[in-house]
Amino acid sequence: MTTNRTLVIVAHPNLTESRANATRLAEIKDLDNVTVHNLYEAYPDFNIDVAHEQQLLREHDTIVLQFPVYWYNVTSMLKAWIDAVLVYGFAFTFDGSASALRGKKAWLAVTAGSTLETYAADGLARRPLDEYLAPVTQTLEFCQLDYQGFHAVYGMMIEPSDETLALDAKEYRRLIANRETPVG
Ligand SMILES: Cc1cc2nc3c(=O)[nH]c(=O)nc-3n(C[C@H](O)[C@H](O)[C@H](O)COP(=O)(O)O)c2cc1C
């Protein structure tokens, strides 16, 4: 079923102190056919309503996971959400029957403190960011989602200008509004 609706799952623990993620969210908040779902706001005690989350996923055909990189990983809420929501019978089976997520498009919207140069074999992070995202992308593909890539802003620790973040957020809005997906 095609719904032409995009679900943006946001997993940032402190949006009031955020620059990159908050700028992105402000830029997409008026878009039609887009549901923005803030997990830390919905579940301050990490008590995830699994049935509600699964219903939201069913009702959208493009899923965007938006989060800052924390210790080369997703934030703890996003990991809790993945573990609770993407369960056997809903997100995957072993008997050949289809996942409820089959064919939905999925992509990642990430923000990183370190620079792009840091995410290289000769940089402090020692590998590119996509290698750190592999557990998530493999999870999405295992659940038969159609993984499209990631949209990243790097170097938040060197405090990019407001203009740089505004440009990043405009590109984010453009991708979502046009139902396009990132190249990365
Ligand atoms: C607990 C913690 C761990 C972090 N680990 C990383 C990391 O492994 N790699 C990285 O590039 N940035 C790391 N950062 C920086 C965040 O990714 C960065 O502050 C965030 O993306 C900025 O987005 P915001 O302005 O929306 O908060 C970390 C930040 C915190 C608070």
Short mmCIF file of C-alpha atoms and ligand atoms in Angstrom, two decimals:
data_model
loop_
_atom_site.label_atom_id
_atom_site.label_comp_id
_atom_site.label_asym_id
_atom_site.label_seq_id
_atom_site.Cartn_x
_atom_site.Cartn_y
_atom_site.Cartn_z
CA MET A 1 0.00 0.00 0.00
CA THR A 2 1.39 3.42 -0.94
CA THR A 3 0.54 6.16 1.51
CA ASN A 4 2.89 8.91 0.31
CA ARG A 5 3.51 9.73 3.93
CA THR A 6 6.89 10.14 5.59
CA LEU A 7 7.54 9.30 9.23
CA VAL A 8 10.47 11.10 10.85
CA ILE A 9 11.50 9.29 14.02
CA VAL A 10 13.55 11.70 16.12
CA ALA A 11 15.85 10.36 18.84
CA HIS A 12 17.74 13.28 20.38
CA PRO A 13 17.80 13.38 24.20
CA ASN A 14 17.93 17.14 24.59
CA LEU A 15 16.49 19.17 21.75
CA THR A 16 16.45 22.36 23.78
CA GLU A 17 20.28 22.37 23.64
CA SER A 18 20.51 21.06 20.09
CA ARG A 19 21.65 23.12 17.12
CA ALA A 20 21.74 20.73 14.17
CA ASN A 21 18.75 18.52 14.95
CA ALA A 22 16.63 21.42 16.21
CA THR A 23 17.37 23.41 13.03
CA ARG A 24 16.40 20.44 10.90
CA LEU A 25 13.15 19.95 12.81
CA ALA A 26 12.19 23.61 12.58
CA GLU A 27 12.71 23.45 8.84
CA ILE A 28 10.36 20.48 8.26
CA LYS A 29 7.65 21.21 10.81
CA ASP A 30 5.13 22.68 8.35
CA LEU A 31 5.41 19.97 5.69
CA ASP A 32 2.27 18.14 4.64
CA ASN A 33 2.24 14.35 4.67
CA VAL A 34 5.08 14.25 7.19
CA THR A 35 4.71 12.96 10.74
CA VAL A 36 7.47 14.01 13.13
CA HIS A 37 7.64 11.68 16.10
CA ASN A 38 9.94 12.64 18.96
CA LEU A 39 10.78 9.49 20.93
CA TYR A 40 12.40 11.10 23.99
CA GLU A 41 9.35 13.37 24.36
CA ALA A 42 6.88 10.51 23.89
CA TYR A 43 8.70 8.12 26.22
CA PRO A 44 10.64 9.98 28.92
CA ASP A 45 10.78 6.72 30.92
CA PHE A 46 11.75 4.62 27.87
CA ASN A 47 8.39 2.88 28.24
CA ILE A 48 7.81 2.44 24.52
CA ASP A 49 4.25 1.79 23.29
CA VAL A 50 5.16 -0.94 20.82
CA ALA A 51 1.70 -1.28 19.24
CA HIS A 52 1.53 2.47 18.64
CA GLU A 53 4.99 2.53 17.08
CA GLN A 54 4.17 -0.40 14.81
CA GLN A 55 0.93 1.28 13.73
CA LEU A 56 2.82 4.48 12.88
CA LEU A 57 5.24 2.47 10.77
CA ARG A 58 2.35 0.77 8.96
CA GLU A 59 0.78 4.15 8.13
CA HIS A 60 3.86 5.59 6.39
CA ASP A 61 5.83 4.42 3.41
CA THR A 62 9.05 6.35 3.98
CA ILE A 63 10.80 6.15 7.33
CA VAL A 64 13.54 8.59 8.35
CA LEU A 65 15.55 7.95 11.50
CA GLN A 66 16.97 11.27 12.76
CA PHE A 67 19.60 11.20 15.52
CA PRO A 68 22.96 12.53 16.67
CA VAL A 69 25.89 10.08 16.71
CA TYR A 70 26.71 9.16 20.30
CA TRP A 71 29.82 7.06 20.81
CA TYR A 72 29.85 5.91 17.19
CA ASN A 73 26.32 4.68 17.56
CA VAL A 74 22.66 5.60 17.66
CA THR A 75 21.33 7.21 20.84
CA SER A 76 20.17 4.81 23.53
CA MET A 77 16.49 5.61 22.89
CA LEU A 78 16.80 4.69 19.23
CA LYS A 79 18.46 1.41 20.15
CA ALA A 80 15.67 0.73 22.68
CA TRP A 81 13.10 1.54 19.98
CA ILE A 82 14.74 -0.80 17.47
CA ASP A 83 14.86 -3.65 20.01
CA ALA A 84 11.25 -3.16 21.16
CA VAL A 85 9.52 -2.37 17.87
CA LEU A 86 11.28 -4.36 15.16
CA VAL A 87 10.26 -7.71 16.50
CA TYR A 88 9.62 -11.14 15.05
CA GLY A 89 6.23 -11.46 13.38
CA PHE A 90 6.02 -7.74 12.64
CA ALA A 91 9.37 -6.72 11.22
CA PHE A 92 10.70 -10.11 10.17
CA THR A 93 9.78 -13.77 10.01
CA PHE A 94 11.60 -16.98 9.23
CA ASP A 95 8.75 -18.67 7.37
CA GLY A 96 8.81 -16.62 4.18
CA SER A 97 5.81 -14.44 4.99
CA ALA A 98 6.34 -10.75 4.41
CA SER A 99 7.53 -8.25 6.96
CA ALA A 100 5.01 -5.44 7.64
CA LEU A 101 7.86 -3.14 6.60
CA ARG A 102 8.62 -4.77 3.30
CA GLY A 103 9.39 -2.28 0.52
CA LYS A 104 9.09 0.85 2.63
CA LYS A 105 11.89 3.31 1.99
CA ALA A 106 14.17 4.13 4.90
CA TRP A 107 17.05 6.55 5.34
CA LEU A 108 19.06 8.10 8.12
CA ALA A 109 19.49 11.76 9.08
CA VAL A 110 22.56 11.94 11.30
CA THR A 111 24.62 14.65 12.92
CA ALA A 112 28.19 14.12 14.09
CA GLY A 113 30.48 16.11 16.34
CA SER A 114 33.62 15.09 14.48
CA THR A 115 34.61 16.38 11.06
CA LEU A 116 34.37 14.47 7.80
CA GLU A 117 38.21 14.25 7.76
CA THR A 118 38.10 12.55 11.17
CA TYR A 119 35.88 9.80 9.72
CA ALA A 120 38.64 8.31 7.58
CA ALA A 121 41.26 5.56 7.86
CA ASP A 122 43.90 8.11 8.83
CA GLY A 123 41.58 10.16 11.07
CA LEU A 124 40.78 9.80 14.77
CA ALA A 125 37.57 7.86 14.09
CA ARG A 126 39.55 5.49 11.80
CA ARG A 127 36.59 4.60 9.57
CA PRO A 128 33.93 6.42 7.57
CA LEU A 129 30.61 7.11 9.24
CA ASP A 130 28.72 4.59 7.10
CA GLU A 131 30.73 1.79 8.69
CA TYR A 132 29.49 2.86 12.13
CA LEU A 133 25.95 2.96 10.79
CA ALA A 134 26.16 -0.59 9.43
CA PRO A 135 24.31 -2.30 12.32
CA VAL A 136 21.34 0.01 11.72
CA THR A 137 21.36 -0.26 7.95
CA GLN A 138 21.69 -4.03 8.12
CA THR A 139 18.79 -4.14 10.60
CA LEU A 140 16.63 -2.11 8.23
CA GLU A 141 17.50 -4.34 5.30
CA PHE A 142 17.00 -7.51 7.33
CA CYS A 143 13.49 -6.18 8.03
CA GLN A 144 12.99 -5.81 4.24
CA LEU A 145 13.02 -2.03 4.30
CA ASP A 146 14.56 -0.45 1.22
CA TYR A 147 17.56 1.40 2.68
CA GLN A 148 18.36 4.57 0.73
CA GLY A 149 21.42 6.09 2.43
CA PHE A 150 22.12 8.83 4.94
CA HIS A 151 22.12 12.60 5.12
CA ALA A 152 24.88 13.81 7.46
CA VAL A 153 26.23 17.00 8.88
CA TYR A 154 29.72 16.67 10.36
CA GLY A 155 31.86 18.80 12.60
CA MET A 156 29.31 19.96 15.15
CA MET A 157 32.14 20.10 17.72
CA ILE A 158 33.90 22.80 15.73
CA GLU A 159 30.71 24.86 15.88
CA PRO A 160 29.63 25.40 12.30
CA SER A 161 27.95 28.70 11.52
CA ASP A 162 24.20 29.17 11.65
CA GLU A 163 24.33 29.58 7.85
CA THR A 164 25.94 26.16 7.43
CA LEU A 165 23.26 24.56 9.60
CA ALA A 166 20.51 26.46 7.79
CA LEU A 167 21.81 25.13 4.45
CA ASP A 168 21.94 21.60 5.83
CA ALA A 169 18.38 21.92 7.13
CA LYS A 170 17.13 23.31 3.81
CA GLU A 171 18.58 20.32 2.00
CA TYR A 172 16.92 18.07 4.58
CA ARG A 173 13.59 19.79 3.96
CA ARG A 174 14.05 19.51 0.19
CA LEU A 175 14.69 15.77 0.40
CA ILE A 176 11.65 15.15 2.57
CA ALA A 177 9.30 17.54 0.75
CA ASN A 178 10.20 16.08 -2.65
CA ARG A 179 10.21 12.53 -1.30
CA GLU A 180 13.79 12.19 -2.45
CA THR A 181 16.49 10.28 -0.64
CA PRO A 182 20.10 11.15 0.19
CA VAL A 183 22.93 10.30 -2.14
CA GLY A 184 25.32 9.25 0.66
C1 LIG B 1 27.38 11.30 24.81
C2 LIG B 1 27.87 11.86 23.51
C3 LIG B 1 28.62 11.06 22.67
C4 LIG B 1 29.03 11.55 21.43
N1 LIG B 1 29.76 10.73 20.60
C5 LIG B 1 30.12 11.17 19.37
C6 LIG B 1 30.79 10.30 18.45
O1 LIG B 1 31.07 9.13 18.73
N2 LIG B 1 31.13 10.79 17.24
C7 LIG B 1 30.83 12.08 16.87
O2 LIG B 1 31.14 12.46 15.73
N3 LIG B 1 30.17 12.93 17.71
C8 LIG B 1 29.82 12.49 18.94
N4 LIG B 1 29.13 13.33 19.80
C9 LIG B 1 28.77 14.68 19.33
C10 LIG B 1 27.32 14.71 18.84
O3 LIG B 1 27.13 13.84 17.75
C11 LIG B 1 26.96 16.14 18.46
O4 LIG B 1 27.04 16.92 19.61
C12 LIG B 1 25.56 16.22 17.87
O5 LIG B 1 25.48 15.51 16.66
C13 LIG B 1 25.19 17.66 17.62
O6 LIG B 1 23.83 17.72 17.22
P1 LIG B 1 22.82 18.72 17.97
O7 LIG B 1 23.31 20.12 17.73
O8 LIG B 1 21.51 18.45 17.34
O9 LIG B 1 22.84 18.35 19.43
C14 LIG B 1 28.74 12.87 21.04
C15 LIG B 1 28.00 13.68 21.93
C16 LIG B 1 27.58 13.19 23.14
C17 LIG B 1 26.79 14.09 24.06
#
